[in-house]
Short mmCIF file of C-alpha atoms and ligand atoms in Angstrom, two decimals:
data_model
loop_
_atom_site.label_atom_id
_atom_site.label_comp_id
_atom_site.label_asym_id
_atom_site.label_seq_id
_atom_site.Cartn_x
_atom_site.Cartn_y
_atom_site.Cartn_z
CA UNK A 413 -4.35 27.29 -29.00
CA UNK A 414 -1.11 28.95 -27.86
CA UNK A 415 -1.68 31.11 -24.77
CA UNK A 416 -0.13 34.05 -26.60
CA UNK A 417 -2.90 34.07 -29.21
CA UNK A 418 -5.71 36.27 -27.90
CA UNK A 419 -8.96 37.64 -29.26
CA UNK A 420 -9.13 41.37 -29.96
CA UNK A 421 -12.52 43.00 -30.56
CA UNK A 422 -12.99 46.55 -31.78
CA UNK A 423 -16.56 47.82 -31.65
CA UNK A 424 -17.23 50.86 -33.82
CA UNK A 425 -20.23 52.99 -34.70
CA UNK A 426 -20.65 51.13 -37.99
CA UNK A 427 -18.77 47.83 -37.67
CA UNK A 428 -17.38 45.36 -35.18
CA UNK A 429 -13.90 44.12 -36.09
CA UNK A 430 -12.41 40.98 -34.60
CA UNK A 431 -9.32 38.86 -34.98
CA UNK A 432 -7.03 36.46 -33.18
CA UNK A 433 -3.73 38.17 -32.42
CA UNK A 434 -0.37 36.59 -31.72
CA UNK A 435 0.64 39.01 -28.99
CA UNK A 436 4.27 37.84 -29.01
CA UNK A 437 4.70 38.69 -32.67
CA UNK A 438 2.18 41.57 -32.71
CA UNK A 439 0.32 40.09 -35.66
CA UNK A 440 -3.18 38.93 -36.42
CA UNK A 441 -3.29 35.22 -37.19
CA UNK A 442 -6.77 35.23 -38.72
CA UNK A 443 -8.22 37.47 -41.41
CA UNK A 444 -9.96 40.42 -39.81
CA UNK A 445 -13.67 39.69 -39.35
CA UNK A 446 -15.89 42.70 -39.98
CA UNK A 447 -19.52 42.51 -38.84
CA UNK A 448 -22.01 45.40 -39.11
CA UNK A 449 -22.76 46.98 -35.74
CA UNK A 450 -26.38 46.04 -34.85
CA UNK A 451 -28.96 48.79 -34.78
CA UNK A 452 -29.88 49.72 -32.14
CA UNK A 453 -26.36 49.10 -30.82
CA UNK A 454 -27.51 48.10 -27.34
CA UNK A 455 -25.01 46.40 -25.00
CA UNK A 456 -26.74 43.02 -25.22
CA UNK A 457 -27.01 43.08 -29.04
CA UNK A 458 -23.34 44.06 -29.44
CA UNK A 459 -22.00 41.68 -26.79
CA UNK A 460 -23.96 38.68 -28.10
CA UNK A 461 -22.20 39.21 -31.44
CA UNK A 462 -18.84 39.46 -29.64
CA UNK A 463 -19.54 36.24 -27.73
CA UNK A 464 -20.52 34.53 -31.01
CA UNK A 465 -17.24 35.58 -32.67
CA UNK A 466 -15.32 34.32 -29.64
CA UNK A 467 -16.99 30.91 -29.98
CA UNK A 468 -16.58 30.81 -33.75
CA UNK A 469 -12.85 31.61 -33.60
CA UNK A 470 -12.31 29.15 -30.73
CA UNK A 471 -10.46 31.79 -28.74
CA UNK A 472 -8.95 31.12 -25.32
CA UNK A 473 -7.43 33.27 -22.58
CA UNK A 474 -8.32 36.88 -21.84
CA UNK A 475 -10.11 39.02 -24.43
CA UNK A 476 -9.62 42.68 -25.29
CA UNK A 477 -12.76 44.71 -26.01
CA UNK A 478 -12.16 48.13 -27.54
CA UNK A 479 -15.15 50.45 -27.49
CA UNK A 480 -15.87 54.02 -28.76
CA UNK A 481 -16.54 55.57 -25.38
CA UNK A 482 -14.76 56.82 -22.29
CA UNK A 483 -14.09 53.68 -20.26
CA UNK A 484 -13.43 54.52 -16.66
CA UNK A 485 -12.56 51.63 -14.38
CA UNK A 486 -14.43 49.17 -16.58
CA UNK A 487 -17.56 51.29 -17.08
CA UNK A 488 -18.62 53.14 -20.27
CA UNK A 489 -19.14 56.80 -19.39
CA UNK A 490 -20.08 58.34 -22.76
CA UNK A 491 -22.00 57.14 -25.83
CA UNK A 492 -21.39 59.54 -28.73
CA UNK A 493 -21.91 57.13 -31.63
CA UNK A 494 -23.53 54.13 -29.90
CA UNK A 495 -26.80 53.41 -28.12
CA UNK A 496 -27.22 55.41 -24.92
CA UNK A 497 -27.96 52.20 -22.98
CA UNK A 498 -24.15 51.89 -22.79
CA UNK A 499 -23.95 54.82 -20.36
CA UNK A 500 -22.86 53.40 -17.02
CA UNK A 501 -22.61 49.86 -18.46
CA UNK A 502 -19.76 47.56 -17.42
CA UNK A 503 -19.21 46.02 -20.87
CA UNK A 504 -16.19 43.93 -19.95
CA UNK A 505 -17.94 42.38 -16.97
CA UNK A 506 -20.95 41.41 -19.09
CA UNK A 507 -18.89 39.88 -21.92
CA UNK A 508 -16.83 38.06 -19.33
CA UNK A 509 -20.04 36.56 -17.89
CA UNK A 510 -21.09 35.47 -21.41
CA UNK A 511 -17.79 33.77 -22.34
CA UNK A 512 -16.49 32.74 -18.91
CA UNK A 513 -13.07 34.40 -19.28
CA UNK A 514 -11.56 37.77 -18.30
CA UNK A 515 -12.24 40.75 -20.57
CA UNK A 516 -10.30 44.00 -20.69
CA UNK A 517 -12.64 46.86 -21.69
CA UNK A 518 -10.90 49.95 -23.07
CA UNK A 519 -11.45 52.96 -25.29
CA UNK A 520 -10.98 52.11 -28.99
CA UNK A 521 -8.47 54.88 -29.79
CA UNK A 522 -6.49 54.02 -26.66
CA UNK A 523 -6.38 50.41 -27.92
CA UNK A 524 -5.16 51.53 -31.36
CA UNK A 525 -2.53 53.68 -29.68
CA UNK A 526 -1.33 50.76 -27.55
CA UNK A 527 -0.80 48.73 -30.75
CA UNK A 528 1.18 51.52 -32.40
CA UNK A 529 3.31 52.31 -29.35
CA UNK A 530 3.99 48.64 -28.56
CA UNK A 531 4.80 47.32 -32.01
CA UNK A 532 3.79 49.83 -34.70
CA UNK A 533 4.51 53.37 -35.92
CA UNK A 534 5.49 54.71 -32.49
CA UNK A 535 7.48 51.75 -31.23
CA UNK A 536 10.43 53.06 -29.20
CA UNK A 537 9.39 56.71 -29.65
CA UNK A 538 10.01 58.78 -26.51
CA UNK A 539 8.23 62.01 -25.66
CA UNK A 540 4.64 62.93 -26.46
CA UNK A 541 2.87 60.80 -29.08
CA UNK A 542 -0.69 61.50 -30.16
CA UNK A 543 -2.67 59.00 -32.22
CA UNK A 544 -5.85 60.17 -33.91
CA UNK A 545 -8.35 57.77 -35.45
CA UNK A 546 -10.62 59.16 -38.15
CA UNK A 547 -13.78 57.10 -38.60
CA UNK A 548 -17.40 57.56 -37.51
CA UNK A 549 -15.98 59.92 -34.88
CA UNK A 550 -12.45 61.07 -34.07
CA UNK A 551 -10.64 59.12 -31.39
CA UNK A 552 -7.46 60.18 -29.64
CA UNK A 553 -4.76 58.44 -27.61
CA UNK A 554 -2.00 60.33 -25.82
CA UNK A 555 1.27 58.74 -24.69
CA UNK A 556 4.16 60.15 -22.72
CA UNK A 557 7.31 58.03 -23.07
CA UNK A 558 5.08 55.11 -24.05
CA UNK A 559 2.69 55.50 -21.07
CA UNK A 560 -0.96 56.04 -21.94
CA UNK A 561 -3.00 58.96 -20.54
CA UNK A 562 -6.41 57.28 -21.01
CA UNK A 563 -9.68 58.72 -22.35
CA UNK A 564 -8.41 61.97 -23.85
CA UNK A 565 -11.49 62.39 -26.14
CA UNK A 566 -9.96 65.08 -28.35
CA UNK A 567 -12.54 64.38 -31.05
CA UNK A 568 -14.94 66.26 -28.80
CA UNK A 569 -12.67 69.27 -28.42
CA UNK A 570 -14.58 72.39 -29.43
CA UNK A 571 -13.55 73.35 -32.93
CA UNK A 572 -15.25 76.16 -34.87
CA UNK A 573 -18.06 76.06 -32.32
CA UNK A 574 -18.83 72.32 -32.53
CA UNK A 575 -17.17 69.00 -31.69
CA UNK A 576 -14.12 68.50 -33.92
CA UNK A 577 -15.46 65.12 -35.09
CA UNK A 578 -18.49 66.87 -36.58
CA UNK A 579 -16.08 68.69 -38.90
CA UNK A 580 -13.12 66.42 -39.63
CA UNK A 581 -14.12 62.76 -39.11
CA UNK A 582 -14.06 60.32 -42.04
CA UNK A 583 -17.84 60.10 -41.73
CA UNK A 584 -18.11 63.87 -42.35
CA UNK A 585 -15.84 63.52 -45.37
CA UNK A 586 -18.25 60.97 -46.85
CA UNK A 587 -21.42 62.78 -45.75
CA UNK A 588 -20.28 66.13 -47.18
CA UNK A 589 -18.59 64.51 -50.20
CA UNK A 590 -15.30 66.24 -49.45
CA UNK A 591 -12.34 65.37 -51.65
CA UNK A 592 -9.01 64.71 -49.93
CA UNK A 593 -7.88 68.30 -50.45
CA UNK A 594 -10.97 69.68 -48.70
CA UNK A 595 -10.86 67.10 -45.93
CA UNK A 596 -7.11 67.54 -45.31
CA UNK A 597 -7.58 71.33 -45.04
CA UNK A 598 -9.92 70.63 -42.12
CA UNK A 599 -7.59 68.03 -40.62
CA UNK A 600 -4.63 70.43 -40.89
CA UNK A 601 -6.60 73.09 -39.07
CA UNK A 602 -7.43 70.54 -36.34
CA UNK A 603 -3.81 69.34 -36.11
CA UNK A 604 -2.71 72.99 -35.77
CA UNK A 605 -5.02 73.40 -32.74
CA UNK A 606 -3.75 70.20 -31.18
CA UNK A 607 -0.16 71.20 -31.88
CA UNK A 608 -0.69 74.57 -30.18
CA UNK A 609 -2.14 72.88 -27.09
CA UNK A 610 -0.05 69.70 -26.71
CA UNK A 611 3.15 70.16 -28.73
CA UNK A 612 3.38 66.45 -29.55
CA UNK A 613 6.59 64.95 -30.96
CA UNK A 614 4.62 62.69 -33.26
CA UNK A 615 1.10 62.49 -34.69
CA UNK A 616 -0.15 59.10 -35.90
CA UNK A 617 -3.10 59.01 -38.28
CA UNK A 618 -5.26 55.94 -37.72
CA UNK A 619 -8.75 54.60 -38.43
CA UNK A 620 -9.96 53.00 -41.65
CA UNK A 621 -9.04 56.10 -43.68
CA UNK A 622 -5.38 55.56 -42.79
CA UNK A 623 -5.46 52.63 -45.23
CA UNK A 624 -5.56 55.26 -48.03
CA UNK A 625 -2.83 57.41 -46.45
CA UNK A 626 -0.64 57.46 -49.58
CA UNK A 627 -3.41 59.26 -51.46
CA UNK A 628 -3.40 62.28 -49.15
CA UNK A 629 -0.19 62.27 -47.10
CA UNK A 630 1.23 65.11 -49.28
CA UNK A 631 -1.75 67.27 -48.29
CA UNK A 632 -1.23 66.92 -44.53
CA UNK A 633 0.82 69.70 -42.94
CA UNK A 634 1.99 70.18 -39.38
CA UNK A 635 5.17 71.29 -37.60
CA UNK A 636 4.93 67.87 -35.89
CA UNK A 637 6.00 64.73 -37.73
CA UNK A 638 3.01 62.78 -39.07
CA UNK A 639 3.04 58.99 -39.59
CA UNK A 640 0.42 56.54 -40.74
CA UNK A 641 -0.75 53.95 -38.23
CA UNK A 642 1.31 50.87 -39.11
CA UNK A 643 -1.59 48.60 -38.19
CA UNK A 644 -4.09 50.66 -40.19
CA UNK A 645 -7.67 49.56 -39.56
CA UNK A 646 -6.46 46.57 -37.49
CA UNK A 647 -4.87 48.73 -34.79
CA UNK A 648 -7.88 48.58 -32.44
CA UNK A 649 -8.09 44.78 -32.64
CA UNK A 650 -4.35 44.28 -32.11
CA UNK A 651 -4.20 46.87 -29.30
CA UNK A 652 -7.20 45.33 -27.55
CA UNK A 653 -5.38 41.98 -27.50
CA UNK A 654 -2.20 43.64 -26.15
CA UNK A 655 -4.30 45.34 -23.46
CA UNK A 656 -5.84 41.98 -22.47
CA UNK A 657 -2.35 40.51 -22.10
CA UNK A 658 -1.18 43.46 -19.98
CA UNK A 659 -4.24 43.18 -17.73
CA UNK A 660 -3.61 39.46 -17.28
CA UNK A 661 0.05 40.12 -16.35
CA UNK A 662 -0.96 42.89 -13.92
CA UNK A 663 -3.49 40.57 -12.27
CA UNK A 664 -0.90 37.76 -12.02
CA UNK A 665 1.68 40.15 -10.48
CA UNK A 666 -0.90 41.46 -7.99
CA UNK A 667 -1.88 37.95 -6.89
CA UNK A 668 1.80 36.96 -6.58
CA UNK A 669 2.35 39.98 -4.31
CA UNK A 670 -0.71 38.99 -2.23
CA UNK A 671 0.80 35.55 -1.40
CA UNK A 672 2.50 35.86 2.02
C1 BGC B 2044 -15.86 58.76 -28.88
C2 BGC B 2044 -14.50 58.26 -28.49
C3 BGC B 2044 -13.96 57.32 -29.56
C4 BGC B 2044 -14.01 57.99 -30.92
C5 BGC B 2044 -13.57 57.06 -32.03
C6 BGC B 2044 -15.79 59.39 -30.25
O1 BGC B 2044 -17.05 59.85 -30.63
O2 BGC B 2044 -16.33 59.71 -27.94
O3 BGC B 2044 -14.57 57.60 -27.24
O4 BGC B 2044 -12.64 56.96 -29.23
O5 BGC B 2044 -15.32 58.44 -31.21
O6 BGC B 2044 -14.38 55.95 -32.13
#
């Protein structure tokens, strides 16, 4: 397989998405695989599935693993919608041991943002870009002139006395049977708070619900321009693969510098 075709994995609270991504063209080359997240979603249960997908797709080279948690220096630091056994767990290291190749472990919204900034809705956009993913939780990714500020976790910003994701995530929309008008009223309120605090130049709406963007785009209101994630529900998978490529290039540059 071409060394520019890499596996991207995007673990979510309800499903694990996977696909081979041509990182030169910024496109998936296999249909997106969607596997239910095991319950309980312990590290070993999740990573055995990831290793199985890697084998099944015959992937080679580094792998990107996007995960719904703060990932600080390779270690999961929070576990809002996954098993608490992930707290303090080095998920990339473990998957790397299972498959025998390097793994880049990053936050899922940061991965989606990397896809959009590199080759999607925010390609070439300067200034402050904020991507929000609406799914089981709300993920956020913040970029300044294309550079990521990792782990922003704005889904946990206090909003009407609780975490914002308990009010405006796609899961809440389903659980409370909100129609798009009701859900967008909540999202608009949330975007207004974010606008007041960050003054972004662009909001990108991502997550699975972005696939239906045309049904509710007229209901979304903000002084900031709003775009749909160009990669839709695939953004995490594509961004994870981009992140794996970047990590590989960084490692290669560091080892080249180390040679006397
Ligand atoms: C998690 C974030 C994640 C988001 C979307 C939140 O509950 O804390 O890390 O990016 O859900 O999955």
